[in-house]
Amino acid sequence: MKPYDQPHLMVRKQPITHGFTSVSAGGGREKRKDRDPKVHGKKLEKEFEAAVAEEEDAARPVRVEFQSEPGFDLKLKSLDSTRKGGIELLSVREVGDVTFATVLIPPDQLKHFRTLFEKYINEKTAKGSPRNAALLNSISTVRRAALKSVWTELGAELPKAGVRAWFEVWLRQRGTPLEKFTATAKRLGLDTVATKLDFIDRTVTLFGGTPEQLETLFEEDSSIAEVRLARALASDFTEMSGLDQTAWLTNLLGRLEGPADSAPAVCLLDTGVNRGHQLLSVALGEVDMHAYDPQWRFDDHEGHGTALAGIALYGDLAHQLEATGPLQLHHRLESVKILPPPPGENDPKLWGAITDEAVARAEIAAPARARAICLAVTSTKGSDAGRPSSWSAALDKLAAGYDTGTRRLICVSAGNVELEAFANYPQSNETQGVLDPAQAWNALTIGAVASRTNITEPDYENWVPIAAQGDLGPSTSTSLTWNARASWPLKPDLLMDGGNAAKDSTGQQVDCPDSLSLLTTHRLAIGRQFATTGDTSAATALAARFAARLHAQHPDYWPETIRALMVHSAEWTEPMIRRYPATNRKEVEQRLRCCGHGVPHEAAAFASALNDATVVIQQELQPFGERVKDGKREIVTRDLHLHELPWPTEFLRSLGEAELQLRVTLSYFIEPSPGERGGESSYRYGSFGLRFDLQTPTESDGDFERRVNRQARDDDGKATSKGDSDRWTLGTDLRAKGSVHSDTWTGTGAELAGKGRLAVFPAIGWWKERKHLGRWDTKVRYGLVLSIRARELDVDVYTPIKNTIAVPVAVPVRTR
């Protein structure tokens, strides 16, 4: 085998936000500015005294804004304290290459900064540098904080004076009690809502009013940590007149630049799309409109396909309409109508063939185009507890492409729980099995996460949202009822935004208000331009959009690798963790069967962050080979890849006992062999499997190779020794199901430095057991994604790994 391609470190773009809470990572620039401490120190000291003078004698904390020099870091760790009653870093914002940090300073901590300035001006370290230079050299200006200081809305200015708007106000948990704070806001004329979100150190709620009113509230109460624009709701637009909707449409069209003809596409297999909508025609050419039956019209007879087209192209359209800057589209749409217009009905026995033919029509029209296939059509019956059907097997065959050489990324809806059953949430989710064909191994099965809880329509007064924000969506089918001993994958794989639903005061009547839904394109687009959608269909369109955008940024990445990146970027939200605690592996499996790997975060998938470095590897291996033993030919496992990991070991050791996380995701496509012939015999469904394992810090190279060799020789690639499996979230057995495997190891930097090698090796499948079918010598591809995360540390793990990878050393792939 040839040496594998140099691993690719994803380029860091911007600090990223993890989960549903605000997390700001400081900059990423490494320069520090040299200063004359007496001149610069006196300047900062004077500015600081001016900033705190008005509240020097008050009992309230003082809020001060620190501004960096252009292109230089602020030492943010020195502007925060974990000690109760200490200084508190409220928010960080970046404007161009300048960083602004807003800090809350209790009255008894003012002396802390005065001492910093005094020592900076008058004292030297043992090395002759001014004391506190690392912090103070990087500060350009100190000023009293204002509302603008905590305005963290990306890409938007504060509304102009006198303009009323709804604001997301992020409050310190240690600040004024919410009831008292809300009373103050009402006294100042601000509108309030009853809903709120509680995080570990922040409470988020909404206030409506002018910037002047909010500025007064900011001055009167020190609880405000951040202010952003409230997210526009679908109901804000659906309640408009057709004339007003057209005005918003025209504004967006004026800012819109369509994609190139060669751009990747989301291929919608649905009810067709009405291309007459101006927001869709910009990215959907007439040549990309198809139907399974050429006698059918290509347009949308029902509205489902057009609604998903808007989501697949723009995401929640409300976000794009409320933005003000230009919008460049980097992916396109394709539409293949697979549902016949009334009164026609497809033969259910042919759904696999219909799907196969539909994809072929799109590929014949644009054979060189990368695409993500979006299938939000499912059977009304279950998936037989995970057992493959002819339809799900057709999806697996399409994705794998071993007969044609073309691999495909497919996103399929997990299927919806019936609306009437939402009232029994979450029991209705846990008892409703994933619908056919979403049990497919190679497809990404998509469920919904509840994304909004603010009900605004008067018709729904006294109604309440069914699911908490960030929790499992009420529409999502799960695999909790599947046989835990079966070898079928755990589904769904990911959860994407599916809106939410509401129930009345009796708890019996259920509906989906527009304010809890996603905004999208209207089917007719004559009088009205916008409609709403949600549930697992909208979530699947969002997943396909995510995949197409990743294809656009990384055109050299395989579908297997795009799938790996999407799964790798996913995390469980706090509501999911609370609903499905994981104190043991059985509970972890329960969480996986309901929530998959969680909610993907696009920023994490698109780029590494300062404290989160991601390495991507693509490789090919041959799982099985032939050997002669005692005069007989037999099929045996063949390739075992040992990857020398690009970790900066000295840097990791320098972190000592600090806790790090190493996440590994491995993705590949199996060739299916469906049929009820005994899944644990030679007639198992998957053609092969791949597994990964890491060298433990106490293992020698030889011991590690012997251990993974024993695992590869085992029929199912199961662990032959524990290794350090207790450090993994899922463990070797649980993560082995399906054809995408993702797990997280937790340990110290020193321990991680000893994990120098990762093995990728085959597990048995029908290619090996059924030699007469002639597939045993087939080569396979895999995408491997690894990341080191230092969430709790103010430390740059990106640059050391980047520097290690940049060293031009050929690293061999060892085969067996």
PDB file of N, CA, C and O in Angstrom, residues 276-304:
ATOM      1  N   GLY A 276     -41.538  28.414 -10.049  1.00  0.00           N
ATOM      2  CA  GLY A 276     -41.935  29.790 -10.294  1.00  0.00           C
ATOM      3  C   GLY A 276     -41.621  30.743  -9.156  1.00  0.00           C
ATOM      4  O   GLY A 276     -41.599  31.961  -9.344  1.00  0.00           O
ATOM      5  N   HIS A 277     -41.373  30.222  -7.976  1.00  0.00           N
ATOM      6  CA  HIS A 277     -41.010  31.100  -6.860  1.00  0.00           C
ATOM      7  C   HIS A 277     -39.634  31.698  -7.128  1.00  0.00           C
ATOM      8  O   HIS A 277     -38.671  30.983  -7.393  1.00  0.00           O
ATOM      9  N   GLN A 278     -39.528  33.022  -7.040  1.00  0.00           N
ATOM     10  CA  GLN A 278     -38.283  33.697  -7.401  1.00  0.00           C
ATOM     11  C   GLN A 278     -37.114  33.291  -6.515  1.00  0.00           C
ATOM     12  O   GLN A 278     -35.957  33.319  -6.962  1.00  0.00           O
ATOM     13  N   LEU A 279     -37.389  32.932  -5.285  1.00  0.00           N
ATOM     14  CA  LEU A 279     -36.293  32.519  -4.405  1.00  0.00           C
ATOM     15  C   LEU A 279     -35.765  31.134  -4.749  1.00  0.00           C
ATOM     16  O   LEU A 279     -34.661  30.779  -4.350  1.00  0.00           O
ATOM     17  N   LEU A 280     -36.531  30.361  -5.504  1.00  0.00           N
ATOM     18  CA  LEU A 280     -36.097  29.022  -5.881  1.00  0.00           C
ATOM     19  C   LEU A 280     -35.504  28.975  -7.284  1.00  0.00           C
ATOM     20  O   LEU A 280     -34.535  28.256  -7.531  1.00  0.00           O
ATOM     21  N   SER A 281     -36.061  29.750  -8.196  1.00  0.00           N
ATOM     22  CA  SER A 281     -35.589  29.701  -9.590  1.00  0.00           C
ATOM     23  C   SER A 281     -34.138  30.155  -9.721  1.00  0.00           C
ATOM     24  O   SER A 281     -33.451  29.765 -10.663  1.00  0.00           O
ATOM     25  N   VAL A 282     -33.653  30.944  -8.749  1.00  0.00           N
ATOM     26  CA  VAL A 282     -32.272  31.410  -8.807  1.00  0.00           C
ATOM     27  C   VAL A 282     -31.279  30.265  -8.648  1.00  0.00           C
ATOM     28  O   VAL A 282     -30.115  30.373  -9.054  1.00  0.00           O
ATOM     29  N   ALA A 283     -31.740  29.126  -8.089  1.00  0.00           N
ATOM     30  CA  ALA A 283     -30.830  28.003  -7.853  1.00  0.00           C
ATOM     31  C   ALA A 283     -31.381  26.681  -8.364  1.00  0.00           C
ATOM     32  O   ALA A 283     -30.803  25.631  -8.092  1.00  0.00           O
ATOM     33  N   LEU A 284     -32.495  26.714  -9.084  1.00  0.00           N
ATOM     34  CA  LEU A 284     -33.104  25.500  -9.615  1.00  0.00           C
ATOM     35  C   LEU A 284     -33.401  25.708 -11.088  1.00  0.00           C
ATOM     36  O   LEU A 284     -34.380  26.359 -11.464  1.00  0.00           O
ATOM     37  N   GLY A 285     -32.542  25.144 -11.931  1.00  0.00           N
ATOM     38  CA  GLY A 285     -32.723  25.289 -13.372  1.00  0.00           C
ATOM     39  C   GLY A 285     -33.781  24.360 -13.918  1.00  0.00           C
ATOM     40  O   GLY A 285     -34.086  23.321 -13.320  1.00  0.00           O
ATOM     41  N   GLU A 286     -34.348  24.720 -15.056  1.00  0.00           N
ATOM     42  CA  GLU A 286     -35.361  23.860 -15.677  1.00  0.00           C
ATOM     43  C   GLU A 286     -34.802  22.484 -15.990  1.00  0.00           C
ATOM     44  O   GLU A 286     -35.509  21.476 -15.894  1.00  0.00           O
ATOM     45  N   VAL A 287     -33.501  22.419 -16.334  1.00  0.00           N
ATOM     46  CA  VAL A 287     -32.898  21.130 -16.685  1.00  0.00           C
ATOM     47  C   VAL A 287     -32.728  20.241 -15.457  1.00  0.00           C
ATOM     48  O   VAL A 287     -32.435  19.044 -15.588  1.00  0.00           O
ATOM     49  N   ASP A 288     -32.908  20.806 -14.250  1.00  0.00           N
ATOM     50  CA  ASP A 288     -32.754  20.035 -13.023  1.00  0.00           C
ATOM     51  C   ASP A 288     -34.100  19.671 -12.396  1.00  0.00           C
ATOM     52  O   ASP A 288     -34.171  19.296 -11.224  1.00  0.00           O
ATOM     53  N   MET A 289     -35.181  19.783 -13.197  1.00  0.00           N
ATOM     54  CA  MET A 289     -36.515  19.371 -12.763  1.00  0.00           C
ATOM     55  C   MET A 289     -36.843  18.038 -13.439  1.00  0.00           C
ATOM     56  O   MET A 289     -36.788  17.928 -14.673  1.00  0.00           O
ATOM     57  N   HIS A 290     -37.175  17.032 -12.637  1.00  0.00           N
ATOM     58  CA  HIS A 290     -37.404  15.697 -13.171  1.00  0.00           C
ATOM     59  C   HIS A 290     -38.609  15.057 -12.490  1.00  0.00           C
ATOM     60  O   HIS A 290     -39.122  15.576 -11.484  1.00  0.00           O
ATOM     61  N   ALA A 291     -39.009  13.908 -13.006  1.00  0.00           N
ATOM     62  CA  ALA A 291     -40.055  13.093 -12.385  1.00  0.00           C
ATOM     63  C   ALA A 291     -39.741  11.631 -12.659  1.00  0.00           C
ATOM     64  O   ALA A 291     -39.180  11.281 -13.707  1.00  0.00           O
ATOM     65  N   TYR A 292     -40.082  10.785 -11.699  1.00  0.00           N
ATOM     66  CA  TYR A 292     -39.879   9.347 -11.881  1.00  0.00           C
ATOM     67  C   TYR A 292     -40.600   8.858 -13.129  1.00  0.00           C
ATOM     68  O   TYR A 292     -40.041   8.112 -13.930  1.00  0.00           O
ATOM     69  N   ASP A 293     -41.821   9.293 -13.298  1.00  0.00           N
ATOM     70  CA  ASP A 293     -42.599   8.951 -14.492  1.00  0.00           C
ATOM     71  C   ASP A 293     -42.567  10.147 -15.434  1.00  0.00           C
ATOM     72  O   ASP A 293     -43.066  11.229 -15.092  1.00  0.00           O
ATOM     73  N   PRO A 294     -41.970  10.018 -16.609  1.00  0.00           N
ATOM     74  CA  PRO A 294     -41.867  11.156 -17.535  1.00  0.00           C
ATOM     75  C   PRO A 294     -43.222  11.741 -17.928  1.00  0.00           C
ATOM     76  O   PRO A 294     -43.281  12.868 -18.432  1.00  0.00           O
ATOM     77  N   GLN A 295     -44.312  10.994 -17.706  1.00  0.00           N
ATOM     78  CA  GLN A 295     -45.636  11.501 -18.048  1.00  0.00           C
ATOM     79  C   GLN A 295     -46.153  12.496 -17.006  1.00  0.00           C
ATOM     80  O   GLN A 295     -47.116  13.216 -17.257  1.00  0.00           O
ATOM     81  N   TRP A 296     -45.526  12.525 -15.835  1.00  0.00           N
ATOM     82  CA  TRP A 296     -45.977  13.449 -14.802  1.00  0.00           C
ATOM     83  C   TRP A 296     -45.462  14.859 -15.064  1.00  0.00           C
ATOM     84  O   TRP A 296     -44.389  15.041 -15.634  1.00  0.00           O
ATOM     85  N   ARG A 297     -46.216  15.836 -14.584  1.00  0.00           N
ATOM     86  CA  ARG A 297     -45.704  17.207 -14.549  1.00  0.00           C
ATOM     87  C   ARG A 297     -44.646  17.303 -13.444  1.00  0.00           C
ATOM     88  O   ARG A 297     -44.667  16.569 -12.474  1.00  0.00           O
ATOM     89  N   PHE A 298     -43.703  18.246 -13.629  1.00  0.00           N
ATOM     90  CA  PHE A 298     -42.619  18.377 -12.662  1.00  0.00           C
ATOM     91  C   PHE A 298     -42.998  19.243 -11.458  1.00  0.00           C
ATOM     92  O   PHE A 298     -42.296  19.239 -10.451  1.00  0.00           O
ATOM     93  N   ASP A 299     -44.093  20.006 -11.578  1.00  0.00           N
ATOM     94  CA  ASP A 299     -44.417  20.957 -10.514  1.00  0.00           C
ATOM     95  C   ASP A 299     -44.958  20.238  -9.278  1.00  0.00           C
ATOM     96  O   ASP A 299     -45.218  19.035  -9.284  1.00  0.00           O
ATOM     97  N   ASP A 300     -45.117  20.989  -8.210  1.00  0.00           N
ATOM     98  CA  ASP A 300     -45.505  20.461  -6.909  1.00  0.00           C
ATOM     99  C   ASP A 300     -47.024  20.470  -6.788  1.00  0.00           C
ATOM    100  O   ASP A 300     -47.651  21.533  -6.763  1.00  0.00           O
ATOM    101  N   HIS A 301     -47.606  19.302  -6.674  1.00  0.00           N
ATOM    102  CA  HIS A 301     -49.062  19.207  -6.601  1.00  0.00           C
ATOM    103  C   HIS A 301     -49.577  19.308  -5.168  1.00  0.00           C
ATOM    104  O   HIS A 301     -50.783  19.419  -4.954  1.00  0.00           O
ATOM    105  N   GLU A 302     -48.660  19.298  -4.185  1.00  0.00           N
ATOM    106  CA  GLU A 302     -49.111  19.198  -2.799  1.00  0.00           C
ATOM    107  C   GLU A 302     -48.537  20.290  -1.896  1.00  0.00           C
ATOM    108  O   GLU A 302     -49.190  20.747  -0.954  1.00  0.00           O
ATOM    109  N   GLY A 303     -47.325  20.733  -2.172  1.00  0.00           N
ATOM    110  CA  GLY A 303     -46.703  21.793  -1.379  1.00  0.00           C
ATOM    111  C   GLY A 303     -45.532  21.338  -0.533  1.00  0.00           C
ATOM    112  O   GLY A 303     -44.702  22.137  -0.111  1.00  0.00           O
ATOM    113  N   HIS A 304     -45.452  20.041  -0.266  1.00  0.00           N
ATOM    114  CA  HIS A 304     -44.388  19.516   0.599  1.00  0.00           C
ATOM    115  C   HIS A 304     -43.013  19.740  -0.015  1.00  0.00           C
ATOM    116  O   HIS A 304     -42.067  20.197   0.661  1.00  0.00           O
TER     117      HIS A 304
END
